[in-house]
Amino acid sequence: MNAIQRIKASGGFKKSFVRFFTKGRANRSVGGTMFLLFFIACFGVFALFPVLFMLGNAFKPMHELYRYPPTILPENPSVQNFGDLLQYANESLVPFTRYVFNTGILILIGCIGQIIFSAMAAFPLAKFDFKGRGFLSNLVVYALMFSGAVTAVPNYIIMNYLGLMDSLWAVLLPALASTLGLYLLQNFMTMLPDSLIEAAQIDGASYFRTLVQVIMPVVKPAWMTVFIFTFQNLWGNTGGSFLYTENIKPLSYMLSKIAAAGISRQGMASAASLLMFIIPVVIFIIAQSNVMETMATSGMKD
């Protein structure tokens, strides 16, 4: 029996249409469901508009970039902007691959280090009872209220005192000390039943082995979320006031320098903006299934 025959056997297209829009929604009419879908689609279009505009600008020739009124999509698409960007990168005093390497080092050490340090601090805060535990947990929450602009000057003073200025560690250490990862992992670990740890201890596992082999696989959605946030933070980090030597600056600095070069490089700036945008989006799409994954302990009870 094909699809058309199944629809006819179930009462026709009209009834199938009604069942599709009312399935699992006993208190909502077909018209209400359609209106809700239309309402969500309108907001989706508004959210997609800046992305389409950025995508179109990256492939517009120079004369179309300054057309008024501006157009969303290019009339004569061209990859000339990307070619100019590649030529500029090849003619730079510092090789393009050096910027990519510096960014790769920042992201690799920063993401892995953030997850490791956050997990090792979150585990005792979530599962051990010791003096000062409540104070430390509250301190982590209070630290979330301070934005990067507030902590910029203290970070600069500390890095200068430690003699780490003009090195990648001046960017990495503040990223590793971020409390967002600690907060997320602590909340997820608090939800886990103590029987998991007790079972591991009965089997002879140490606390470190319990954390690595038992706790971390269960809280995978949490540390994958930490990975995404840390990646986005380090991917857009230009080094600011911490890095002075051109050889150790990240890729985002080189691309932002192009964007600030003036009218003559707006085509390259549009291509660079698309590259800066598309990489985090791809990473998020790849990791999204893990972030949205249901907790493995959803059916567990103490």
PDB file of C-alpha atoms in Angstrom:
ATOM      1  CA  MET A   1       0.000   0.000   0.000  1.00  0.00           C
ATOM      2  CA  ASN A   2       1.537   3.306  -1.092  1.00  0.00           C
ATOM      3  CA  ALA A   3       1.265   6.669   0.646  1.00  0.00           C
ATOM      4  CA  ILE A   4      -1.799   7.824  -1.354  1.00  0.00           C
ATOM      5  CA  GLN A   5      -3.680   4.603  -0.602  1.00  0.00           C
ATOM      6  CA  ARG A   6      -2.862   4.855   3.104  1.00  0.00           C
ATOM      7  CA  ILE A   7      -4.173   8.441   3.220  1.00  0.00           C
ATOM      8  CA  LYS A   8      -7.413   7.409   1.471  1.00  0.00           C
ATOM      9  CA  ALA A   9      -7.833   4.432   3.796  1.00  0.00           C
ATOM     10  CA  SER A  10      -7.458   6.677   6.834  1.00  0.00           C
ATOM     11  CA  GLY A  11     -10.253   8.989   5.760  1.00  0.00           C
ATOM     12  CA  GLY A  12      -8.875  11.205   3.002  1.00  0.00           C
ATOM     13  CA  PHE A  13      -6.544  14.174   2.708  1.00  0.00           C
ATOM     14  CA  LYS A  14      -8.657  16.510   4.822  1.00  0.00           C
ATOM     15  CA  LYS A  15      -8.722  14.248   7.858  1.00  0.00           C
ATOM     16  CA  SER A  16      -5.020  13.460   7.476  1.00  0.00           C
ATOM     17  CA  PHE A  17      -4.263  17.187   7.308  1.00  0.00           C
ATOM     18  CA  VAL A  18      -6.286  17.811  10.475  1.00  0.00           C
ATOM     19  CA  ARG A  19      -4.616  14.928  12.324  1.00  0.00           C
ATOM     20  CA  PHE A  20      -1.155  16.204  11.328  1.00  0.00           C
ATOM     21  CA  PHE A  21      -1.741  19.642  12.833  1.00  0.00           C
ATOM     22  CA  THR A  22      -3.622  18.447  15.916  1.00  0.00           C
ATOM     23  CA  LYS A  23      -1.564  15.362  16.799  1.00  0.00           C
ATOM     24  CA  GLY A  24      -0.549  15.597  20.429  1.00  0.00           C
ATOM     25  CA  ARG A  25      -2.334  18.959  20.795  1.00  0.00           C
ATOM     26  CA  ALA A  26      -5.835  18.150  22.009  1.00  0.00           C
ATOM     27  CA  ASN A  27      -6.472  21.719  23.199  1.00  0.00           C
ATOM     28  CA  ARG A  28      -5.258  23.475  20.044  1.00  0.00           C
ATOM     29  CA  SER A  29      -7.193  23.898  16.807  1.00  0.00           C
ATOM     30  CA  VAL A  30      -5.782  23.532  13.302  1.00  0.00           C
ATOM     31  CA  GLY A  31      -6.035  27.282  12.797  1.00  0.00           C
ATOM     32  CA  GLY A  32      -4.184  27.939  16.057  1.00  0.00           C
ATOM     33  CA  THR A  33      -1.384  25.581  15.093  1.00  0.00           C
ATOM     34  CA  MET A  34      -1.052  27.143  11.646  1.00  0.00           C
ATOM     35  CA  PHE A  35      -1.006  30.640  13.142  1.00  0.00           C
ATOM     36  CA  LEU A  36       1.710  29.565  15.605  1.00  0.00           C
ATOM     37  CA  LEU A  37       3.807  28.124  12.772  1.00  0.00           C
ATOM     38  CA  PHE A  38       3.341  31.318  10.737  1.00  0.00           C
ATOM     39  CA  PHE A  39       4.284  33.444  13.754  1.00  0.00           C
ATOM     40  CA  ILE A  40       7.476  31.421  14.349  1.00  0.00           C
ATOM     41  CA  ALA A  41       8.333  31.508  10.628  1.00  0.00           C
ATOM     42  CA  CYS A  42       8.098  35.330  10.599  1.00  0.00           C
ATOM     43  CA  PHE A  43      10.584  35.583  13.459  1.00  0.00           C
ATOM     44  CA  GLY A  44      12.793  33.055  11.692  1.00  0.00           C
ATOM     45  CA  VAL A  45      12.878  35.270   8.594  1.00  0.00           C
ATOM     46  CA  PHE A  46      13.834  38.307  10.670  1.00  0.00           C
ATOM     47  CA  ALA A  47      16.611  36.294  12.356  1.00  0.00           C
ATOM     48  CA  LEU A  48      17.844  35.037   8.988  1.00  0.00           C
ATOM     49  CA  PHE A  49      17.912  38.468   7.335  1.00  0.00           C
ATOM     50  CA  PRO A  50      21.299  39.646   8.762  1.00  0.00           C
ATOM     51  CA  VAL A  51      22.859  36.309   7.793  1.00  0.00           C
ATOM     52  CA  LEU A  52      21.614  36.619   4.201  1.00  0.00           C
ATOM     53  CA  PHE A  53      22.841  40.211   4.047  1.00  0.00           C
ATOM     54  CA  MET A  54      26.320  39.204   5.276  1.00  0.00           C
ATOM     55  CA  LEU A  55      26.408  36.279   2.857  1.00  0.00           C
ATOM     56  CA  GLY A  56      25.395  38.502  -0.037  1.00  0.00           C
ATOM     57  CA  ASN A  57      27.970  41.189   0.777  1.00  0.00           C
ATOM     58  CA  ALA A  58      30.766  38.626   0.726  1.00  0.00           C
ATOM     59  CA  PHE A  59      30.015  37.825  -2.926  1.00  0.00           C
ATOM     60  CA  LYS A  60      29.206  41.348  -4.138  1.00  0.00           C
ATOM     61  CA  PRO A  61      31.554  43.269  -6.432  1.00  0.00           C
ATOM     62  CA  MET A  62      32.829  46.554  -5.062  1.00  0.00           C
ATOM     63  CA  HIS A  63      30.313  48.725  -6.930  1.00  0.00           C
ATOM     64  CA  GLU A  64      27.380  46.734  -5.511  1.00  0.00           C
ATOM     65  CA  LEU A  65      28.596  47.119  -1.927  1.00  0.00           C
ATOM     66  CA  TYR A  66      27.968  50.876  -2.061  1.00  0.00           C
ATOM     67  CA  ARG A  67      24.721  50.769  -3.999  1.00  0.00           C
ATOM     68  CA  TYR A  68      21.801  52.687  -2.493  1.00  0.00           C
ATOM     69  CA  PRO A  69      19.329  51.363  -1.620  1.00  0.00           C
ATOM     70  CA  PRO A  70      21.355  48.287  -0.756  1.00  0.00           C
ATOM     71  CA  THR A  71      20.412  44.857  -2.038  1.00  0.00           C
ATOM     72  CA  ILE A  72      20.388  41.665   0.008  1.00  0.00           C
ATOM     73  CA  LEU A  73      21.737  39.314  -2.656  1.00  0.00           C
ATOM     74  CA  PRO A  74      24.326  40.202  -5.323  1.00  0.00           C
ATOM     75  CA  GLU A  75      23.202  40.716  -8.919  1.00  0.00           C
ATOM     76  CA  ASN A  76      26.577  39.601 -10.279  1.00  0.00           C
ATOM     77  CA  PRO A  77      28.040  37.140  -7.725  1.00  0.00           C
ATOM     78  CA  SER A  78      31.820  37.003  -7.602  1.00  0.00           C
ATOM     79  CA  VAL A  79      34.510  35.360  -5.497  1.00  0.00           C
ATOM     80  CA  GLN A  80      36.890  38.242  -6.106  1.00  0.00           C
ATOM     81  CA  ASN A  81      36.646  39.354  -2.463  1.00  0.00           C
ATOM     82  CA  PHE A  82      37.947  35.986  -1.277  1.00  0.00           C
ATOM     83  CA  GLY A  83      40.706  36.076  -3.887  1.00  0.00           C
ATOM     84  CA  ASP A  84      41.772  39.538  -2.712  1.00  0.00           C
ATOM     85  CA  LEU A  85      41.693  38.338   0.891  1.00  0.00           C
ATOM     86  CA  LEU A  86      43.918  35.366   0.057  1.00  0.00           C
ATOM     87  CA  GLN A  87      46.339  37.580  -1.872  1.00  0.00           C
ATOM     88  CA  TYR A  88      46.510  40.053   1.020  1.00  0.00           C
ATOM     89  CA  ALA A  89      47.199  37.200   3.455  1.00  0.00           C
ATOM     90  CA  ASN A  90      49.976  35.815   1.252  1.00  0.00           C
ATOM     91  CA  GLU A  91      51.633  39.229   0.894  1.00  0.00           C
ATOM     92  CA  SER A  92      51.574  39.928   4.632  1.00  0.00           C
ATOM     93  CA  LEU A  93      54.857  40.085   6.555  1.00  0.00           C
ATOM     94  CA  VAL A  94      53.573  37.323   8.809  1.00  0.00           C
ATOM     95  CA  PRO A  95      52.366  34.205   6.938  1.00  0.00           C
ATOM     96  CA  PHE A  96      48.655  33.513   7.008  1.00  0.00           C
ATOM     97  CA  THR A  97      49.334  30.025   8.363  1.00  0.00           C
ATOM     98  CA  ARG A  98      50.999  31.583  11.404  1.00  0.00           C
ATOM     99  CA  TYR A  99      47.789  33.387  12.359  1.00  0.00           C
ATOM    100  CA  VAL A 100      45.847  30.144  11.891  1.00  0.00           C
ATOM    101  CA  PHE A 101      48.380  28.246  14.010  1.00  0.00           C
ATOM    102  CA  ASN A 102      48.171  30.793  16.845  1.00  0.00           C
ATOM    103  CA  THR A 103      44.378  30.606  16.824  1.00  0.00           C
ATOM    104  CA  GLY A 104      44.502  26.807  16.798  1.00  0.00           C
ATOM    105  CA  ILE A 105      46.806  26.773  19.839  1.00  0.00           C
ATOM    106  CA  LEU A 106      44.510  29.176  21.710  1.00  0.00           C
ATOM    107  CA  ILE A 107      41.398  27.146  20.969  1.00  0.00           C
ATOM    108  CA  LEU A 108      42.974  23.749  21.635  1.00  0.00           C
ATOM    109  CA  ILE A 109      44.557  24.621  24.985  1.00  0.00           C
ATOM    110  CA  GLY A 110      41.746  26.938  26.023  1.00  0.00           C
ATOM    111  CA  CYS A 111      38.857  24.547  25.343  1.00  0.00           C
ATOM    112  CA  ILE A 112      40.525  21.428  26.756  1.00  0.00           C
ATOM    113  CA  GLY A 113      41.936  23.298  29.753  1.00  0.00           C
ATOM    114  CA  GLN A 114      38.608  24.962  30.535  1.00  0.00           C
ATOM    115  CA  ILE A 115      36.806  21.618  30.563  1.00  0.00           C
ATOM    116  CA  ILE A 116      39.485  19.902  32.684  1.00  0.00           C
ATOM    117  CA  PHE A 117      39.797  22.637  35.307  1.00  0.00           C
ATOM    118  CA  SER A 118      36.038  23.215  35.477  1.00  0.00           C
ATOM    119  CA  ALA A 119      35.334  19.503  35.931  1.00  0.00           C
ATOM    120  CA  MET A 120      37.994  19.062  38.628  1.00  0.00           C
ATOM    121  CA  ALA A 121      36.597  22.042  40.563  1.00  0.00           C
ATOM    122  CA  ALA A 122      32.909  21.232  39.979  1.00  0.00           C
ATOM    123  CA  PHE A 123      33.146  17.615  41.177  1.00  0.00           C
ATOM    124  CA  PRO A 124      34.035  18.345  44.829  1.00  0.00           C
ATOM    125  CA  LEU A 125      31.699  21.346  44.949  1.00  0.00           C
ATOM    126  CA  ALA A 126      28.813  19.222  43.728  1.00  0.00           C
ATOM    127  CA  LYS A 127      29.406  15.921  45.518  1.00  0.00           C
ATOM    128  CA  PHE A 128      31.499  16.552  48.650  1.00  0.00           C
ATOM    129  CA  ASP A 129      30.499  18.194  51.893  1.00  0.00           C
ATOM    130  CA  PHE A 130      33.285  20.334  53.327  1.00  0.00           C
ATOM    131  CA  LYS A 131      33.638  23.566  55.227  1.00  0.00           C
ATOM    132  CA  GLY A 132      33.255  26.625  53.002  1.00  0.00           C
ATOM    133  CA  ARG A 133      31.492  24.756  50.214  1.00  0.00           C
ATOM    134  CA  GLY A 134      28.465  27.067  50.255  1.00  0.00           C
ATOM    135  CA  PHE A 135      30.647  30.167  50.237  1.00  0.00           C
ATOM    136  CA  LEU A 136      32.641  28.941  47.228  1.00  0.00           C
ATOM    137  CA  SER A 137      29.470  28.006  45.335  1.00  0.00           C
ATOM    138  CA  ASN A 138      28.017  31.452  45.951  1.00  0.00           C
ATOM    139  CA  LEU A 139      31.304  33.036  44.899  1.00  0.00           C
ATOM    140  CA  VAL A 140      31.100  31.235  41.557  1.00  0.00           C
ATOM    141  CA  VAL A 141      27.591  32.601  41.005  1.00  0.00           C
ATOM    142  CA  TYR A 142      28.638  36.137  41.951  1.00  0.00           C
ATOM    143  CA  ALA A 143      31.594  35.959  39.556  1.00  0.00           C
ATOM    144  CA  LEU A 144      29.181  35.395  36.651  1.00  0.00           C
ATOM    145  CA  MET A 145      27.841  38.936  37.123  1.00  0.00           C
ATOM    146  CA  PHE A 146      31.135  40.555  36.084  1.00  0.00           C
ATOM    147  CA  SER A 147      31.511  41.081  32.334  1.00  0.00           C
ATOM    148  CA  GLY A 148      34.773  41.031  30.429  1.00  0.00           C
ATOM    149  CA  ALA A 149      34.901  44.844  30.377  1.00  0.00           C
ATOM    150  CA  VAL A 150      34.917  44.913  34.197  1.00  0.00           C
ATOM    151  CA  THR A 151      37.701  42.336  34.550  1.00  0.00           C
ATOM    152  CA  ALA A 152      39.874  43.679  31.704  1.00  0.00           C
ATOM    153  CA  VAL A 153      41.948  46.030  33.876  1.00  0.00           C
ATOM    154  CA  PRO A 154      42.504  43.521  36.732  1.00  0.00           C
ATOM    155  CA  ASN A 155      43.495  40.878  34.178  1.00  0.00           C
ATOM    156  CA  TYR A 156      45.979  43.282  32.605  1.00  0.00           C
ATOM    157  CA  ILE A 157      47.527  44.103  35.996  1.00  0.00           C
ATOM    158  CA  ILE A 158      47.790  40.430  36.963  1.00  0.00           C
ATOM    159  CA  MET A 159      49.313  39.346  33.641  1.00  0.00           C
ATOM    160  CA  ASN A 160      51.802  42.215  33.788  1.00  0.00           C
ATOM    161  CA  TYR A 161      52.764  41.292  37.357  1.00  0.00           C
ATOM    162  CA  LEU A 162      53.290  37.658  36.325  1.00  0.00           C
ATOM    163  CA  GLY A 163      55.448  38.727  33.376  1.00  0.00           C
ATOM    164  CA  LEU A 164      53.163  37.045  30.848  1.00  0.00           C
ATOM    165  CA  MET A 165      52.434  40.071  28.685  1.00  0.00           C
ATOM    166  CA  ASP A 166      52.991  39.606  24.955  1.00  0.00           C
ATOM    167  CA  SER A 167      52.490  35.851  25.191  1.00  0.00           C
ATOM    168  CA  LEU A 168      49.579  33.546  24.435  1.00  0.00           C
ATOM    169  CA  TRP A 169      49.297  32.748  28.142  1.00  0.00           C
ATOM    170  CA  ALA A 170      48.079  36.292  28.748  1.00  0.00           C
ATOM    171  CA  VAL A 171      44.988  35.386  26.713  1.00  0.00           C
ATOM    172  CA  LEU A 172      44.715  31.764  27.835  1.00  0.00           C
ATOM    173  CA  LEU A 173      44.852  32.165  31.620  1.00  0.00           C
ATOM    174  CA  PRO A 174      41.807  34.479  31.893  1.00  0.00           C
ATOM    175  CA  ALA A 175      39.907  32.097  29.593  1.00  0.00           C
ATOM    176  CA  LEU A 176      40.858  29.097  31.737  1.00  0.00           C
ATOM    177  CA  ALA A 177      39.701  30.948  34.860  1.00  0.00           C
ATOM    178  CA  SER A 178      36.216  31.575  33.463  1.00  0.00           C
ATOM    179  CA  THR A 179      33.538  30.534  35.972  1.00  0.00           C
ATOM    180  CA  LEU A 180      30.812  29.782  33.421  1.00  0.00           C
ATOM    181  CA  GLY A 181      32.118  26.270  32.773  1.00  0.00           C
ATOM    182  CA  LEU A 182      32.435  25.602  36.492  1.00  0.00           C
ATOM    183  CA  TYR A 183      28.876  26.778  37.083  1.00  0.00           C
ATOM    184  CA  LEU A 184      27.382  24.610  34.316  1.00  0.00           C
ATOM    185  CA  LEU A 185      29.269  21.456  35.275  1.00  0.00           C
ATOM    186  CA  GLN A 186      28.527  21.905  38.971  1.00  0.00           C
ATOM    187  CA  ASN A 187      24.796  22.163  38.297  1.00  0.00           C
ATOM    188  CA  PHE A 188      24.798  19.068  36.096  1.00  0.00           C
ATOM    189  CA  MET A 189      26.873  17.054  38.577  1.00  0.00           C
ATOM    190  CA  THR A 190      24.562  18.049  41.430  1.00  0.00           C
ATOM    191  CA  MET A 191      21.700  16.365  39.557  1.00  0.00           C
ATOM    192  CA  LEU A 192      23.520  13.032  39.418  1.00  0.00           C
ATOM    193  CA  PRO A 193      22.589  10.389  42.015  1.00  0.00           C
ATOM    194  CA  ASP A 194      25.206   9.655  44.639  1.00  0.00           C
ATOM    195  CA  SER A 195      24.746   5.940  43.917  1.00  0.00           C
ATOM    196  CA  LEU A 196      26.905   6.351  40.785  1.00  0.00           C
ATOM    197  CA  ILE A 197      29.882   7.470  42.871  1.00  0.00           C
ATOM    198  CA  GLU A 198      29.216   4.892  45.566  1.00  0.00           C
ATOM    199  CA  ALA A 199      29.106   2.076  43.007  1.00  0.00           C
ATOM    200  CA  ALA A 200      32.402   3.241  41.516  1.00  0.00           C
ATOM    201  CA  GLN A 201      33.987   3.379  44.982  1.00  0.00           C
ATOM    202  CA  ILE A 202      32.800  -0.161  45.748  1.00  0.00           C
ATOM    203  CA  ASP A 203      34.470  -1.337  42.534  1.00  0.00           C
ATOM    204  CA  GLY A 204      37.727   0.197  43.755  1.00  0.00           C
ATOM    205  CA  ALA A 205      37.836   3.273  41.517  1.00  0.00           C
ATOM    206  CA  SER A 206      39.598   6.367  42.800  1.00  0.00           C
ATOM    207  CA  TYR A 207      37.848   9.737  42.801  1.00  0.00           C
ATOM    208  CA  PHE A 208      39.823  10.830  39.747  1.00  0.00           C
ATOM    209  CA  ARG A 209      38.914   7.667  37.843  1.00  0.00           C
ATOM    210  CA  THR A 210      35.286   8.096  38.916  1.00  0.00           C
ATOM    211  CA  LEU A 211      35.295  11.613  37.520  1.00  0.00           C
ATOM    212  CA  VAL A 212      36.870  10.629  34.205  1.00  0.00           C
ATOM    213  CA  GLN A 213      35.119   7.320  33.491  1.00  0.00           C
ATOM    214  CA  VAL A 214      31.769   7.715  35.263  1.00  0.00           C
ATOM    215  CA  ILE A 215      30.849  11.373  35.731  1.00  0.00           C
ATOM    216  CA  MET A 216      32.212  13.014  32.561  1.00  0.00           C
ATOM    217  CA  PRO A 217      30.409  10.705  30.076  1.00  0.00           C
ATOM    218  CA  VAL A 218      27.118  11.368  31.868  1.00  0.00           C
ATOM    219  CA  VAL A 219      27.498  15.168  31.891  1.00  0.00           C
ATOM    220  CA  LYS A 220      28.574  15.295  28.242  1.00  0.00           C
ATOM    221  CA  PRO A 221      25.889  17.890  27.313  1.00  0.00           C
ATOM    222  CA  ALA A 222      27.334  20.230  29.933  1.00  0.00           C
ATOM    223  CA  TRP A 223      30.974  20.090  28.883  1.00  0.00           C
ATOM    224  CA  MET A 224      30.048  20.227  25.205  1.00  0.00           C
ATOM    225  CA  THR A 225      28.220  23.475  25.985  1.00  0.00           C
ATOM    226  CA  VAL A 226      31.336  24.718  27.788  1.00  0.00           C
ATOM    227  CA  PHE A 227      33.372  23.805  24.713  1.00  0.00           C
ATOM    228  CA  ILE A 228      31.102  25.847  22.424  1.00  0.00           C
ATOM    229  CA  PHE A 229      31.170  28.947  24.637  1.00  0.00           C
ATOM    230  CA  THR A 230      34.940  28.763  25.100  1.00  0.00           C
ATOM    231  CA  PHE A 231      35.481  28.260  21.369  1.00  0.00           C
ATOM    232  CA  GLN A 232      33.369  31.312  20.523  1.00  0.00           C
ATOM    233  CA  ASN A 233      35.190  33.413  23.098  1.00  0.00           C
ATOM    234  CA  LEU A 234      38.677  32.475  21.883  1.00  0.00           C
ATOM    235  CA  TRP A 235      37.779  32.507  18.169  1.00  0.00           C
ATOM    236  CA  GLY A 236      36.806  36.188  18.349  1.00  0.00           C
ATOM    237  CA  ASN A 237      39.617  37.196  20.709  1.00  0.00           C
ATOM    238  CA  THR A 238      42.073  39.553  18.991  1.00  0.00           C
ATOM    239  CA  GLY A 239      44.584  39.681  21.840  1.00  0.00           C
ATOM    240  CA  GLY A 240      43.613  43.237  22.726  1.00  0.00           C
ATOM    241  CA  SER A 241      46.135  44.877  25.019  1.00  0.00           C
ATOM    242  CA  PHE A 242      47.940  41.634  25.834  1.00  0.00           C
ATOM    243  CA  LEU A 243      49.645  40.791  22.536  1.00  0.00           C
ATOM    244  CA  TYR A 244      52.060  43.153  20.785  1.00  0.00           C
ATOM    245  CA  THR A 245      54.284  40.941  18.625  1.00  0.00           C
ATOM    246  CA  GLU A 246      52.761  40.244  15.220  1.00  0.00           C
ATOM    247  CA  ASN A 247      53.993  36.632  15.150  1.00  0.00           C
ATOM    248  CA  ILE A 248      51.813  35.559  18.088  1.00  0.00           C
ATOM    249  CA  LYS A 249      48.591  37.357  17.181  1.00  0.00           C
ATOM    250  CA  PRO A 250      45.522  35.263  16.272  1.00  0.00           C
ATOM    251  CA  LEU A 251      43.601  35.085  13.024  1.00  0.00           C
ATOM    252  CA  SER A 252      40.796  37.311  14.293  1.00  0.00           C
ATOM    253  CA  TYR A 253      43.278  40.171  14.710  1.00  0.00           C
ATOM    254  CA  MET A 254      44.397  39.928  11.089  1.00  0.00           C
ATOM    255  CA  LEU A 255      40.814  39.835   9.825  1.00  0.00           C
ATOM    256  CA  SER A 256      39.735  42.723  12.047  1.00  0.00           C
ATOM    257  CA  LYS A 257      42.720  44.740  10.785  1.00  0.00           C
ATOM    258  CA  ILE A 258      41.410  44.292   7.244  1.00  0.00           C
ATOM    259  CA  ALA A 259      37.942  45.446   8.277  1.00  0.00           C
ATOM    260  CA  ALA A 260      39.396  48.641   9.761  1.00  0.00           C
ATOM    261  CA  ALA A 261      41.541  49.443   6.719  1.00  0.00           C
ATOM    262  CA  GLY A 262      38.996  51.714   5.030  1.00  0.00           C
ATOM    263  CA  ILE A 263      36.775  51.861   1.954  1.00  0.00           C
ATOM    264  CA  SER A 264      39.265  50.283  -0.432  1.00  0.00           C
ATOM    265  CA  ARG A 265      39.171  46.968   1.444  1.00  0.00           C
ATOM    266  CA  GLN A 266      35.474  46.666   2.179  1.00  0.00           C
ATOM    267  CA  GLY A 267      35.188  43.708  -0.176  1.00  0.00           C
ATOM    268  CA  MET A 268      37.887  41.831   1.712  1.00  0.00           C
ATOM    269  CA  ALA A 269      36.288  42.934   4.989  1.00  0.00           C
ATOM    270  CA  SER A 270      32.967  41.409   3.906  1.00  0.00           C
ATOM    271  CA  ALA A 271      34.668  38.123   3.030  1.00  0.00           C
ATOM    272  CA  ALA A 272      36.560  38.166   6.353  1.00  0.00           C
ATOM    273  CA  SER A 273      33.326  38.821   8.271  1.00  0.00           C
ATOM    274  CA  LEU A 274      31.717  35.799   6.636  1.00  0.00           C
ATOM    275  CA  LEU A 275      34.683  33.601   7.585  1.00  0.00           C
ATOM    276  CA  MET A 276      34.594  34.835  11.177  1.00  0.00           C
ATOM    277  CA  PHE A 277      30.877  34.061  11.321  1.00  0.00           C
ATOM    278  CA  ILE A 278      30.689  30.739   9.509  1.00  0.00           C
ATOM    279  CA  ILE A 279      33.309  28.797  11.505  1.00  0.00           C
ATOM    280  CA  PRO A 280      31.549  29.091  14.922  1.00  0.00           C
ATOM    281  CA  VAL A 281      28.221  28.275  13.245  1.00  0.00           C
ATOM    282  CA  VAL A 282      29.655  25.081  11.747  1.00  0.00           C
ATOM    283  CA  ILE A 283      31.129  24.083  15.119  1.00  0.00           C
ATOM    284  CA  PHE A 284      27.782  24.706  16.804  1.00  0.00           C
ATOM    285  CA  ILE A 285      25.887  22.653  14.210  1.00  0.00           C
ATOM    286  CA  ILE A 286      28.309  19.742  14.652  1.00  0.00           C
ATOM    287  CA  ALA A 287      28.072  19.860  18.460  1.00  0.00           C
ATOM    288  CA  GLN A 288      24.368  20.715  18.674  1.00  0.00           C
ATOM    289  CA  SER A 289      23.204  17.113  18.875  1.00  0.00           C
ATOM    290  CA  ASN A 290      25.427  16.556  21.911  1.00  0.00           C
ATOM    291  CA  VAL A 291      24.324  19.772  23.606  1.00  0.00           C
ATOM    292  CA  MET A 292      20.638  18.935  23.129  1.00  0.00           C
ATOM    293  CA  GLU A 293      21.165  15.319  24.151  1.00  0.00           C
ATOM    294  CA  THR A 294      18.947  14.111  26.961  1.00  0.00           C
ATOM    295  CA  MET A 295      20.699  13.523  30.253  1.00  0.00           C
ATOM    296  CA  ALA A 296      21.601   9.868  30.733  1.00  0.00           C
ATOM    297  CA  THR A 297      20.378  10.078  34.324  1.00  0.00           C
ATOM    298  CA  SER A 298      16.845  11.158  33.412  1.00  0.00           C
ATOM    299  CA  GLY A 299      15.436   7.828  34.583  1.00  0.00           C
ATOM    300  CA  MET A 300      17.668   7.310  37.613  1.00  0.00           C
ATOM    301  CA  LYS A 301      16.545   7.701  41.180  1.00  0.00           C
ATOM    302  CA  ASP A 302      18.396   7.429  44.425  1.00  0.00           C
TER     303      ASP A 302
END
